[in-house]
Amino acid sequence: MATLYHVPLSPFCRKVRLVLGEKRIECELIEERYWEQDPDFLRRNPAAKVPVLKIDGKTMAESAPICEYLDEAYPEPSLMPQGVDARYEVRRLVSWFDDKFHHEVTANLLYERVNKKVMKAGYPDSKNIKSGAQRIKYHLDYMTWLLEHRRWLAGDNMTLADFAAAAHLSSLDYISDVDWHRSDTLKDWYAKIKSRPAFRSILADQVSGFPPPPHYADLDF
Amino acid sequence: MATLYHVPLSPFCRKVRLVLGEKRIECELIEERYWEQDPDFLRRNPAAKVPVLKIDGKTMAESAPICEYLDEAYPEPSLMPQGVDARYEVRRLVSWFDDKFHHEVTANLLYERVNKKVMKAGYPDSKNIKSGAQRIKYHLDYMTWLLEHRRWLAGDNMTLADFAAAAHLSSLDYISDVDWHRSDTLKDWYAKIKSRPAFRSILADQVSGFPPPPHYADLDF
């Protein structure tokens, strides 16, 4: 049995949860309020961040290396394609969402609206929220453009890139920050990935003080 | 012939240059002042950052996916180990340097001292420089601890993890921000990697207004 130390709305933790679920790896979830700097947690991960995964007798940190490990150690079903070009494209998109999208959108919306309150780190900055609300439009359009050329974000098969993207969008959808009217193509993609069994635990998340909107867990949203 | 759009002191570009050099892939270097937002460059990479690599008829961005691509498409010499645990450890350390070390050290020292001036983005913030100078000590000690247990940072062979670390340290060494007296173990590791042919172009870099110290290019530093 694996154990994941996580925060429910963290897109990096959600990405790992989706990969664990897709590969049917049983995993106990333990919520880790890492900003409170619990000494036990710091021993598990000196970098003091989540996700931290205990699996196969090891303790692992860093979501992208964890996901590549899971895909190599538990190859069925595969979430990485075979060819070198296709593999590059998956990794490029994982970086795109976890770096650029995270910095421009997730940090400006989710962290301002939720994390600051939960972590008692001050009030939301409306300038950042405005910037995030503006920039998510370009990202949704970019995703739509990709999905008009491919069945999934990185190619013809579902990969780690789809889970990276879905992890960010699901966290933002929890606070109603994704405009699903913007693109039917994008909505269809999200409906497909949202209906996978791996998504169930994410749709059941509840953060105290932040009830999700009714459409959040609705597969027919 | 490949082409790399780069900035000489960028650790992300240096990591790619080291991998290209180690694999003996001929590559033309073009300096890209990406902060000036040249429309041609923005067409090459809408994310507006370096490195951008043109190779095998493709244009690629994001240093970690580029390096994994190069290792898969040009497998000799291999810079990734075979086992899943060892591969995880390489990726964990690449993330450690490109995320945590970059944020805590490189951004506080190199970007404050050099980038701000080159990009005409204000004056160095002494608070940040002080923080970077303090934090690099912990990182050098962590590297020393790793190297007391292993021949190279991630295990018994040289990997992408060593190049990620050497890329950051070499850029900081250019501005004399690495205290090589702190650890003979670490210095021995850097001497080994510095003497590789792949390192030559990096040791020849010159940034206008910032002459390197004499020890920078000296293999017997």
GROMACS .gro file of C-alpha atoms in nm:
model
  442
    1MET     CA    1   0.000   0.000   0.000
    2ALA     CA    2   0.136   0.341  -0.102
    3THR     CA    3   0.091   0.662   0.098
    4LEU     CA    4   0.063   1.007  -0.055
    5TYR     CA    5   0.113   1.319   0.157
    6HIS     CA    6  -0.085   1.582  -0.026
    7VAL     CA    7  -0.299   1.894  -0.028
    8PRO     CA    8  -0.642   1.840  -0.190
    9LEU     CA    9  -0.636   2.131  -0.437
   10SER     CA   10  -0.265   2.117  -0.524
   11PRO     CA   11  -0.243   2.048  -0.899
   12PHE     CA   12   0.091   1.872  -0.849
   13CYS     CA   13  -0.064   1.633  -0.596
   14ARG     CA   14  -0.370   1.584  -0.815
   15LYS     CA   15  -0.152   1.487  -1.109
   16VAL     CA   16   0.013   1.215  -0.900
   17ARG     CA   17  -0.329   1.100  -0.766
   18LEU     CA   18  -0.458   1.069  -1.123
   19VAL     CA   19  -0.159   0.862  -1.231
   20LEU     CA   20  -0.189   0.637  -0.924
   21GLY     CA   21  -0.560   0.593  -0.993
   22GLU     CA   22  -0.518   0.524  -1.363
   23LYS     CA   23  -0.264   0.252  -1.280
   24ARG     CA   24  -0.491   0.114  -1.005
   25ILE     CA   25  -0.224   0.153  -0.738
   26GLU     CA   26  -0.393   0.158  -0.398
   27CYS     CA   27  -0.285   0.461  -0.203
   28GLU     CA   28  -0.369   0.611   0.133
   29LEU     CA   29  -0.404   0.990   0.120
   30ILE     CA   30  -0.278   1.197   0.412
   31GLU     CA   31  -0.342   1.569   0.405
   32GLU     CA   32  -0.022   1.755   0.482
   33ARG     CA   33  -0.040   2.117   0.591
   34TYR     CA   34   0.320   2.163   0.483
   35TRP     CA   35   0.320   2.538   0.551
   36GLU     CA   36   0.292   2.458   0.922
   37GLN     CA   37   0.638   2.297   0.901
   38ASP     CA   38   0.568   1.985   1.103
   39PRO     CA   39   0.910   1.836   1.198
   40ASP     CA   40   0.797   1.485   1.099
   41PHE     CA   41   0.708   1.604   0.752
   42LEU     CA   42   1.034   1.796   0.718
   43ARG     CA   43   1.215   1.471   0.790
   44ARG     CA   44   1.020   1.303   0.510
   45ASN     CA   45   1.094   1.584   0.266
   46PRO     CA   46   1.352   1.853   0.349
   47ALA     CA   47   1.218   2.056   0.055
   48ALA     CA   48   0.901   2.099   0.268
   49LYS     CA   49   0.654   2.063  -0.015
   50VAL     CA   50   0.396   1.820  -0.141
   51PRO     CA   51   0.345   1.574  -0.302
   52VAL     CA   52   0.553   1.320  -0.110
   53LEU     CA   53   0.488   0.959  -0.208
   54LYS     CA   54   0.586   0.654  -0.004
   55ILE     CA   55   0.590   0.354  -0.232
   56ASP     CA   56   0.792   0.035  -0.278
   57GLY     CA   57   0.987   0.113   0.042
   58LYS     CA   58   1.099   0.453  -0.086
   59THR     CA   59   1.001   0.812  -0.012
   60MET     CA   60   0.976   1.027  -0.324
   61ALA     CA   61   0.932   1.398  -0.394
   62GLU     CA   62   0.884   1.615  -0.706
   63SER     CA   63   0.571   1.541  -0.906
   64ALA     CA   64   0.720   1.509  -1.256
   65PRO     CA   65   0.992   1.258  -1.152
   66ILE     CA   66   0.732   1.068  -0.946
   67CYS     CA   67   0.498   1.040  -1.245
   68GLU     CA   68   0.776   0.921  -1.476
   69TYR     CA   69   0.877   0.667  -1.209
   70LEU     CA   70   0.521   0.538  -1.179
   71ASP     CA   71   0.493   0.505  -1.555
   72GLU     CA   72   0.821   0.312  -1.575
   73ALA     CA   73   0.767   0.093  -1.267
   74TYR     CA   74   0.396   0.025  -1.337
   75PRO     CA   75   0.383   0.025  -1.718
   76GLU     CA   76   0.014  -0.069  -1.758
   77PRO     CA   77  -0.167   0.128  -1.879
   78SER     CA   78   0.114   0.333  -2.034
   79LEU     CA   79   0.088   0.710  -1.999
   80MET     CA   80   0.394   0.781  -2.215
   81PRO     CA   81   0.409   0.711  -2.590
   82GLN     CA   82   0.690   0.513  -2.753
   83GLY     CA   83   0.857   0.744  -3.009
   84VAL     CA   84   1.117   1.000  -2.905
   85ASP     CA   85   0.928   1.289  -3.066
   86ALA     CA   86   0.601   1.196  -2.899
   87ARG     CA   87   0.774   1.156  -2.563
   88TYR     CA   88   0.931   1.500  -2.599
   89GLU     CA   89   0.588   1.648  -2.673
   90VAL     CA   90   0.439   1.493  -2.356
   91ARG     CA   91   0.723   1.628  -2.142
   92ARG     CA   92   0.707   1.970  -2.307
   93LEU     CA   93   0.337   1.997  -2.223
   94VAL     CA   94   0.383   1.871  -1.867
   95SER     CA   95   0.644   2.147  -1.823
   96TRP     CA   96   0.411   2.397  -1.992
   97PHE     CA   97   0.133   2.333  -1.741
   98ASP     CA   98   0.346   2.285  -1.431
   99ASP     CA   99   0.566   2.585  -1.505
  100LYS     CA  100   0.405   2.844  -1.735
  101PHE     CA  101   0.035   2.773  -1.670
  102HIS     CA  102   0.107   2.733  -1.298
  103HIS     CA  103   0.292   3.063  -1.280
  104GLU     CA  104   0.051   3.265  -1.497
  105VAL     CA  105  -0.283   3.113  -1.399
  106THR     CA  106  -0.292   2.873  -1.102
  107ALA     CA  107  -0.076   3.092  -0.877
  108ASN     CA  108  -0.278   3.403  -0.965
  109LEU     CA  109  -0.622   3.248  -0.914
  110LEU     CA  110  -0.611   2.945  -0.682
  111TYR     CA  111  -0.329   3.063  -0.458
  112GLU     CA  112  -0.474   3.412  -0.424
  113ARG     CA  113  -0.831   3.299  -0.358
  114VAL     CA  114  -0.772   2.982  -0.151
  115ASN     CA  115  -0.414   2.926  -0.036
  116LYS     CA  116  -0.368   3.272   0.113
  117LYS     CA  117  -0.675   3.222   0.333
  118VAL     CA  118  -0.597   2.861   0.429
  119MET     CA  119  -0.234   2.944   0.505
  120LYS     CA  120  -0.329   3.269   0.681
  121ALA     CA  121  -0.094   3.451   0.443
  122GLY     CA  122  -0.287   3.774   0.385
  123TYR     CA  123  -0.563   3.887   0.152
  124PRO     CA  124  -0.613   3.808  -0.217
  125ASP     CA  125  -0.443   4.060  -0.448
  126SER     CA  126  -0.702   4.169  -0.705
  127LYS     CA  127  -0.429   4.266  -0.954
  128ASN     CA  128  -0.304   3.906  -0.957
  129ILE     CA  129  -0.655   3.764  -0.986
  130LYS     CA  130  -0.725   3.993  -1.281
  131SER     CA  131  -0.403   3.884  -1.448
  132GLY     CA  132  -0.483   3.515  -1.396
  133ALA     CA  133  -0.839   3.558  -1.527
  134GLN     CA  134  -0.701   3.723  -1.839
  135ARG     CA  135  -0.424   3.474  -1.904
  136ILE     CA  136  -0.630   3.159  -1.858
  137LYS     CA  137  -0.818   3.259  -2.176
  138TYR     CA  138  -0.504   3.228  -2.388
  139HIS     CA  139  -0.420   2.895  -2.231
  140LEU     CA  140  -0.771   2.756  -2.289
  141ASP     CA  141  -0.747   2.872  -2.652
  142TYR     CA  142  -0.407   2.706  -2.689
  143MET     CA  143  -0.547   2.380  -2.549
  144THR     CA  144  -0.842   2.406  -2.788
  145TRP     CA  145  -0.605   2.455  -3.080
  146LEU     CA  146  -0.407   2.144  -2.977
  147LEU     CA  147  -0.727   1.939  -2.937
  148GLU     CA  148  -0.851   2.043  -3.279
  149HIS     CA  149  -0.541   1.872  -3.422
  150ARG     CA  150  -0.516   1.573  -3.186
  151ARG     CA  151  -0.746   1.341  -2.990
  152TRP     CA  152  -0.559   1.411  -2.667
  153LEU     CA  153  -0.330   1.701  -2.576
  154ALA     CA  154   0.001   1.542  -2.679
  155GLY     CA  155  -0.123   1.308  -2.955
  156ASP     CA  156  -0.362   1.023  -3.023
  157ASN     CA  157  -0.342   0.869  -2.677
  158MET     CA  158  -0.404   0.991  -2.325
  159THR     CA  159  -0.072   1.073  -2.153
  160LEU     CA  160   0.083   1.243  -1.853
  161ALA     CA  161   0.026   1.572  -2.039
  162ASP     CA  162  -0.352   1.531  -2.013
  163PHE     CA  163  -0.325   1.457  -1.642
  164ALA     CA  164  -0.099   1.757  -1.581
  165ALA     CA  165  -0.348   1.984  -1.758
  166ALA     CA  166  -0.655   1.824  -1.598
  167ALA     CA  167  -0.497   1.855  -1.254
  168HIS     CA  168  -0.462   2.233  -1.294
  169LEU     CA  169  -0.804   2.280  -1.455
  170SER     CA  170  -0.983   2.067  -1.195
  171SER     CA  171  -0.837   2.274  -0.910
  172LEU     CA  172  -0.946   2.594  -1.085
  173ASP     CA  173  -1.286   2.443  -1.162
  174TYR     CA  174  -1.331   2.383  -0.788
  175ILE     CA  175  -1.338   2.764  -0.749
  176SER     CA  176  -1.540   2.819  -1.070
  177ASP     CA  177  -1.249   2.979  -1.253
  178VAL     CA  178  -1.278   2.782  -1.579
  179ASP     CA  179  -1.519   2.914  -1.840
  180TRP     CA  180  -1.642   2.594  -2.007
  181HIS     CA  181  -1.852   2.796  -2.252
  182ARG     CA  182  -1.535   2.914  -2.419
  183SER     CA  183  -1.479   2.594  -2.619
  184ASP     CA  184  -1.685   2.281  -2.683
  185THR     CA  185  -1.369   2.102  -2.793
  186LEU     CA  186  -1.204   2.166  -2.459
  187LYS     CA  187  -1.520   2.079  -2.265
  188ASP     CA  188  -1.546   1.746  -2.450
  189TRP     CA  189  -1.186   1.664  -2.360
  190TYR     CA  190  -1.245   1.749  -1.994
  191ALA     CA  191  -1.569   1.545  -1.988
  192LYS     CA  192  -1.375   1.243  -2.117
  193ILE     CA  193  -1.100   1.269  -1.859
  194LYS     CA  194  -1.338   1.367  -1.577
  195SER     CA  195  -1.538   1.047  -1.626
  196ARG     CA  196  -1.241   0.819  -1.567
  197PRO     CA  197  -1.244   0.619  -1.239
  198ALA     CA  198  -0.910   0.782  -1.147
  199PHE     CA  199  -1.090   1.117  -1.123
  200ARG     CA  200  -1.342   1.007  -0.857
  201SER     CA  201  -1.137   1.089  -0.549
  202ILE     CA  202  -1.062   1.435  -0.690
  203LEU     CA  203  -1.428   1.508  -0.751
  204ALA     CA  204  -1.504   1.409  -0.390
  205ASP     CA  205  -1.256   1.661  -0.242
  206GLN     CA  206  -1.395   1.914   0.004
  207VAL     CA  207  -1.194   2.207   0.137
  208SER     CA  208  -1.327   2.358   0.460
  209GLY     CA  209  -1.462   2.710   0.399
  210PHE     CA  210  -1.465   2.661   0.021
  211PRO     CA  211  -1.763   2.449  -0.089
  212PRO     CA  212  -1.731   2.349  -0.456
  213PRO     CA  213  -1.995   2.468  -0.706
  214PRO     CA  214  -2.263   2.209  -0.802
  215HIS     CA  215  -2.114   2.154  -1.152
  216TYR     CA  216  -1.772   2.061  -1.008
  217ALA     CA  217  -1.844   1.692  -0.948
  218ASP     CA  218  -2.114   1.664  -1.218
  219LEU     CA  219  -1.999   1.446  -1.508
  220ASP     CA  220  -2.263   1.613  -1.727
  221PHE     CA  221  -2.154   1.969  -1.645
  222MET     CA  222   2.363   2.092  -3.787
  223ALA     CA  223   2.161   2.196  -3.482
  224THR     CA  224   2.105   2.555  -3.369
  225LEU     CA  225   2.065   2.664  -3.009
  226TYR     CA  226   1.918   3.003  -2.921
  227HIS     CA  227   2.065   3.077  -2.583
  228VAL     CA  228   2.195   3.323  -2.326
  229PRO     CA  229   2.557   3.252  -2.222
  230LEU     CA  230   2.509   3.248  -1.843
  231SER     CA  231   2.164   3.084  -1.838
  232PRO     CA  232   2.201   2.756  -1.644
  233PHE     CA  233   1.916   2.603  -1.846
  234CYS     CA  234   2.096   2.680  -2.173
  235ARG     CA  235   2.427   2.561  -2.031
  236LYS     CA  236   2.272   2.228  -1.933
  237VAL     CA  237   2.157   2.176  -2.293
  238ARG     CA  238   2.499   2.286  -2.427
  239LEU     CA  239   2.671   2.033  -2.201
  240VAL     CA  240   2.444   1.751  -2.319
  241LEU     CA  241   2.494   1.847  -2.685
  242GLY     CA  242   2.871   1.860  -2.630
  243GLU     CA  243   2.887   1.530  -2.443
  244LYS     CA  244   2.700   1.361  -2.728
  245ARG     CA  245   2.920   1.535  -2.987
  246ILE     CA  246   2.624   1.693  -3.164
  247GLU     CA  247   2.748   1.990  -3.365
  248CYS     CA  248   2.550   2.298  -3.278
  249GLU     CA  249   2.556   2.662  -3.379
  250LEU     CA  250   2.501   2.896  -3.084
  251ILE     CA  251   2.296   3.211  -3.137
  252GLU     CA  252   2.267   3.453  -2.849
  253GLU     CA  253   1.904   3.549  -2.797
  254ARG     CA  254   1.822   3.859  -2.596
  255TYR     CA  255   1.476   3.718  -2.530
  256TRP     CA  256   1.377   4.002  -2.296
  257GLU     CA  257   1.381   4.236  -2.597
  258GLN     CA  258   1.088   4.034  -2.738
  259ASP     CA  259   1.209   4.010  -3.096
  260PRO     CA  260   0.903   3.904  -3.306
  261ASP     CA  261   1.108   3.641  -3.491
  262PHE     CA  262   1.205   3.478  -3.165
  263LEU     CA  263   0.849   3.491  -3.033
  264ARG     CA  264   0.744   3.299  -3.344
  265ARG     CA  265   1.006   3.035  -3.264
  266ASN     CA  266   0.894   3.008  -2.901
  267PRO     CA  267   0.572   3.175  -2.784
  268ALA     CA  268   0.684   3.115  -2.424
  269ALA     CA  269   0.954   3.378  -2.498
  270LYS     CA  270   1.233   3.206  -2.314
  271VAL     CA  271   1.556   3.023  -2.382
  272PRO     CA  272   1.683   2.763  -2.456
  273VAL     CA  273   1.523   2.697  -2.794
  274LEU     CA  274   1.685   2.417  -2.991
  275LYS     CA  275   1.641   2.354  -3.364
  276ILE     CA  276   1.737   1.996  -3.437
  277ASP     CA  277   1.624   1.715  -3.667
  278GLY     CA  278   1.382   1.955  -3.841
  279LYS     CA  279   1.205   2.043  -3.516
  280THR     CA  280   1.203   2.346  -3.286
  281MET     CA  281   1.210   2.253  -2.919
  282ALA     CA  282   1.171   2.441  -2.592
  283GLU     CA  283   1.200   2.358  -2.219
  284SER     CA  284   1.541   2.239  -2.108
  285ALA     CA  285   1.443   1.922  -1.918
  286PRO     CA  286   1.232   1.775  -2.203
  287ILE     CA  287   1.506   1.876  -2.451
  288CYS     CA  288   1.772   1.692  -2.249
  289GLU     CA  289   1.558   1.378  -2.216
  290TYR     CA  290   1.492   1.395  -2.592
  291LEU     CA  291   1.864   1.424  -2.668
  292ASP     CA  292   1.940   1.130  -2.443
  293GLU     CA  293   1.675   0.915  -2.610
  294ALA     CA  294   1.744   1.021  -2.969
  295TYR     CA  295   2.124   1.018  -2.932
  296PRO     CA  296   2.180   0.737  -2.681
  297GLU     CA  297   2.562   0.738  -2.685
  298PRO     CA  298   2.703   0.814  -2.436
  299SER     CA  299   2.401   0.760  -2.214
  300LEU     CA  300   2.331   1.024  -1.952
  301MET     CA  301   2.043   0.835  -1.792
  302PRO     CA  302   2.088   0.508  -1.599
  303GLN     CA  303   1.881   0.194  -1.671
  304GLY     CA  304   1.694   0.108  -1.350
  305VAL     CA  305   1.370   0.281  -1.257
  306ASP     CA  306   1.499   0.387  -0.913
  307ALA     CA  307   1.818   0.532  -1.056
  308ARG     CA  308   1.623   0.716  -1.327
  309TYR     CA  309   1.393   0.865  -1.063
  310GLU     CA  310   1.696   0.985  -0.867
  311VAL     CA  311   1.841   1.161  -1.174
  312ARG     CA  312   1.510   1.336  -1.246
  313ARG     CA  313   1.463   1.429  -0.881
  314LEU     CA  314   1.803   1.597  -0.875
  315VAL     CA  315   1.750   1.774  -1.209
  316SER     CA  316   1.426   1.915  -1.061
  317TRP     CA  317   1.608   2.000  -0.738
  318PHE     CA  318   1.863   2.215  -0.919
  319ASP     CA  319   1.636   2.365  -1.183
  320ASP     CA  320   1.360   2.444  -0.935
  321LYS     CA  321   1.478   2.472  -0.573
  322PHE     CA  322   1.843   2.566  -0.628
  323HIS     CA  323   1.743   2.800  -0.910
  324HIS     CA  324   1.483   2.974  -0.697
  325GLU     CA  325   1.689   2.997  -0.378
  326VAL     CA  326   2.037   3.058  -0.518
  327THR     CA  327   2.071   3.131  -0.891
  328ALA     CA  328   1.784   3.382  -0.901
  329ASN     CA  329   1.912   3.559  -0.588
  330LEU     CA  330   2.275   3.584  -0.698
  331LEU     CA  331   2.314   3.566  -1.078
  332TYR     CA  332   1.988   3.738  -1.170
  333GLU     CA  333   2.039   4.014  -0.917
  334ARG     CA  334   2.402   4.081  -1.004
  335VAL     CA  335   2.400   4.023  -1.382
  336ASN     CA  336   2.056   3.986  -1.539
  337LYS     CA  337   1.911   4.300  -1.385
  338LYS     CA  338   2.193   4.506  -1.534
  339VAL     CA  339   2.197   4.335  -1.873
  340MET     CA  340   1.817   4.357  -1.903
  341LYS     CA  341   1.808   4.713  -1.766
  342ALA     CA  342   1.566   4.592  -1.499
  343GLY     CA  343   1.679   4.796  -1.200
  344TYR     CA  344   1.943   4.760  -0.931
  345PRO     CA  345   2.052   4.449  -0.740
  346ASP     CA  346   1.854   4.393  -0.420
  347SER     CA  347   2.105   4.331  -0.141
  348LYS     CA  348   1.846   4.140   0.063
  349ASN     CA  349   1.813   3.885  -0.215
  350ILE     CA  350   2.190   3.860  -0.262
  351LYS     CA  351   2.235   3.800   0.110
  352SER     CA  352   1.970   3.529   0.102
  353GLY     CA  353   2.131   3.358  -0.199
  354ALA     CA  354   2.478   3.375  -0.040
  355GLN     CA  355   2.341   3.210   0.273
  356ARG     CA  356   2.141   2.940   0.099
  357ILE     CA  357   2.411   2.829  -0.143
  358LYS     CA  358   2.604   2.700   0.162
  359TYR     CA  359   2.332   2.447   0.244
  360HIS     CA  360   2.315   2.336  -0.117
  361LEU     CA  361   2.693   2.291  -0.142
  362ASP     CA  362   2.684   2.088   0.180
  363TYR     CA  363   2.399   1.874   0.041
  364MET     CA  364   2.598   1.810  -0.277
  365THR     CA  365   2.902   1.720  -0.068
  366TRP     CA  366   2.693   1.474   0.134
  367LEU     CA  367   2.568   1.310  -0.186
  368LEU     CA  368   2.920   1.291  -0.329
  369GLU     CA  369   3.054   1.129  -0.011
  370HIS     CA  370   2.812   0.842  -0.080
  371ARG     CA  371   2.835   0.825  -0.460
  372ARG     CA  372   3.090   0.883  -0.737
  373TRP     CA  373   2.856   1.122  -0.919
  374LEU     CA  374   2.556   1.315  -0.789
  375ALA     CA  375   2.289   1.058  -0.875
  376GLY     CA  376   2.495   0.738  -0.855
  377ASP     CA  377   2.801   0.567  -0.994
  378ASN     CA  378   2.782   0.724  -1.339
  379MET     CA  379   2.774   1.077  -1.474
  380THR     CA  380   2.415   1.174  -1.563
  381LEU     CA  381   2.190   1.467  -1.651
  382ALA     CA  382   2.185   1.546  -1.277
  383ASP     CA  383   2.556   1.633  -1.284
  384PHE     CA  384   2.506   1.856  -1.585
  385ALA     CA  385   2.209   2.034  -1.428
  386ALA     CA  386   2.415   2.103  -1.115
  387ALA     CA  387   2.730   2.198  -1.306
  388ALA     CA  388   2.532   2.435  -1.526
  389HIS     CA  389   2.412   2.632  -1.222
  390LEU     CA  390   2.747   2.624  -1.043
  391SER     CA  391   2.942   2.728  -1.353
  392SER     CA  392   2.720   3.034  -1.402
  393LEU     CA  393   2.766   3.128  -1.037
  394ASP     CA  394   3.141   3.061  -1.061
  395TYR     CA  395   3.156   3.313  -1.347
  396ILE     CA  396   3.065   3.580  -1.090
  397SER     CA  397   3.282   3.425  -0.813
  398ASP     CA  398   2.983   3.317  -0.606
  399VAL     CA  399   3.097   2.960  -0.535
  400ASP     CA  400   3.327   2.907  -0.238
  401TRP     CA  401   3.539   2.613  -0.354
  402HIS     CA  402   3.721   2.606  -0.019
  403ARG     CA  403   3.404   2.479   0.145
  404SER     CA  404   3.452   2.117   0.032
  405ASP     CA  405   3.733   1.925  -0.136
  406THR     CA  406   3.484   1.654  -0.232
  407LEU     CA  407   3.273   1.903  -0.422
  408LYS     CA  408   3.576   2.068  -0.580
  409ASP     CA  409   3.703   1.730  -0.703
  410TRP     CA  410   3.365   1.660  -0.862
  411TYR     CA  411   3.362   1.999  -1.034
  412ALA     CA  412   3.721   1.954  -1.155
  413LYS     CA  413   3.622   1.623  -1.317
  414ILE     CA  414   3.323   1.767  -1.497
  415LYS     CA  415   3.497   2.093  -1.584
  416SER     CA  416   3.774   1.907  -1.766
  417ARG     CA  417   3.534   1.738  -2.008
  418PRO     CA  418   3.550   1.857  -2.370
  419ALA     CA  419   3.178   1.946  -2.348
  420PHE     CA  420   3.269   2.216  -2.095
  421ARG     CA  421   3.508   2.406  -2.323
  422SER     CA  422   3.257   2.638  -2.488
  423ILE     CA  423   3.115   2.729  -2.147
  424LEU     CA  424   3.459   2.819  -2.011
  425ALA     CA  425   3.514   3.043  -2.315
  426ASP     CA  426   3.198   3.252  -2.253
  427GLN     CA  427   3.243   3.625  -2.210
  428VAL     CA  428   2.963   3.859  -2.103
  429SER     CA  429   3.019   4.225  -2.186
  430GLY     CA  430   3.069   4.430  -1.869
  431PHE     CA  431   3.126   4.119  -1.658
  432PRO     CA  432   3.477   3.981  -1.710
  433PRO     CA  433   3.513   3.636  -1.547
  434PRO     CA  434   3.764   3.587  -1.264
  435PRO     CA  435   4.096   3.419  -1.363
  436HIS     CA  436   4.006   3.089  -1.191
  437TYR     CA  437   3.683   3.054  -1.392
  438ALA     CA  438   3.835   2.888  -1.699
  439ASP     CA  439   4.131   2.735  -1.512
  440LEU     CA  440   4.106   2.355  -1.496
  441ASP     CA  441   4.344   2.362  -1.199
  442PHE     CA  442   4.143   2.617  -0.999
   0.00000   0.00000   0.00000
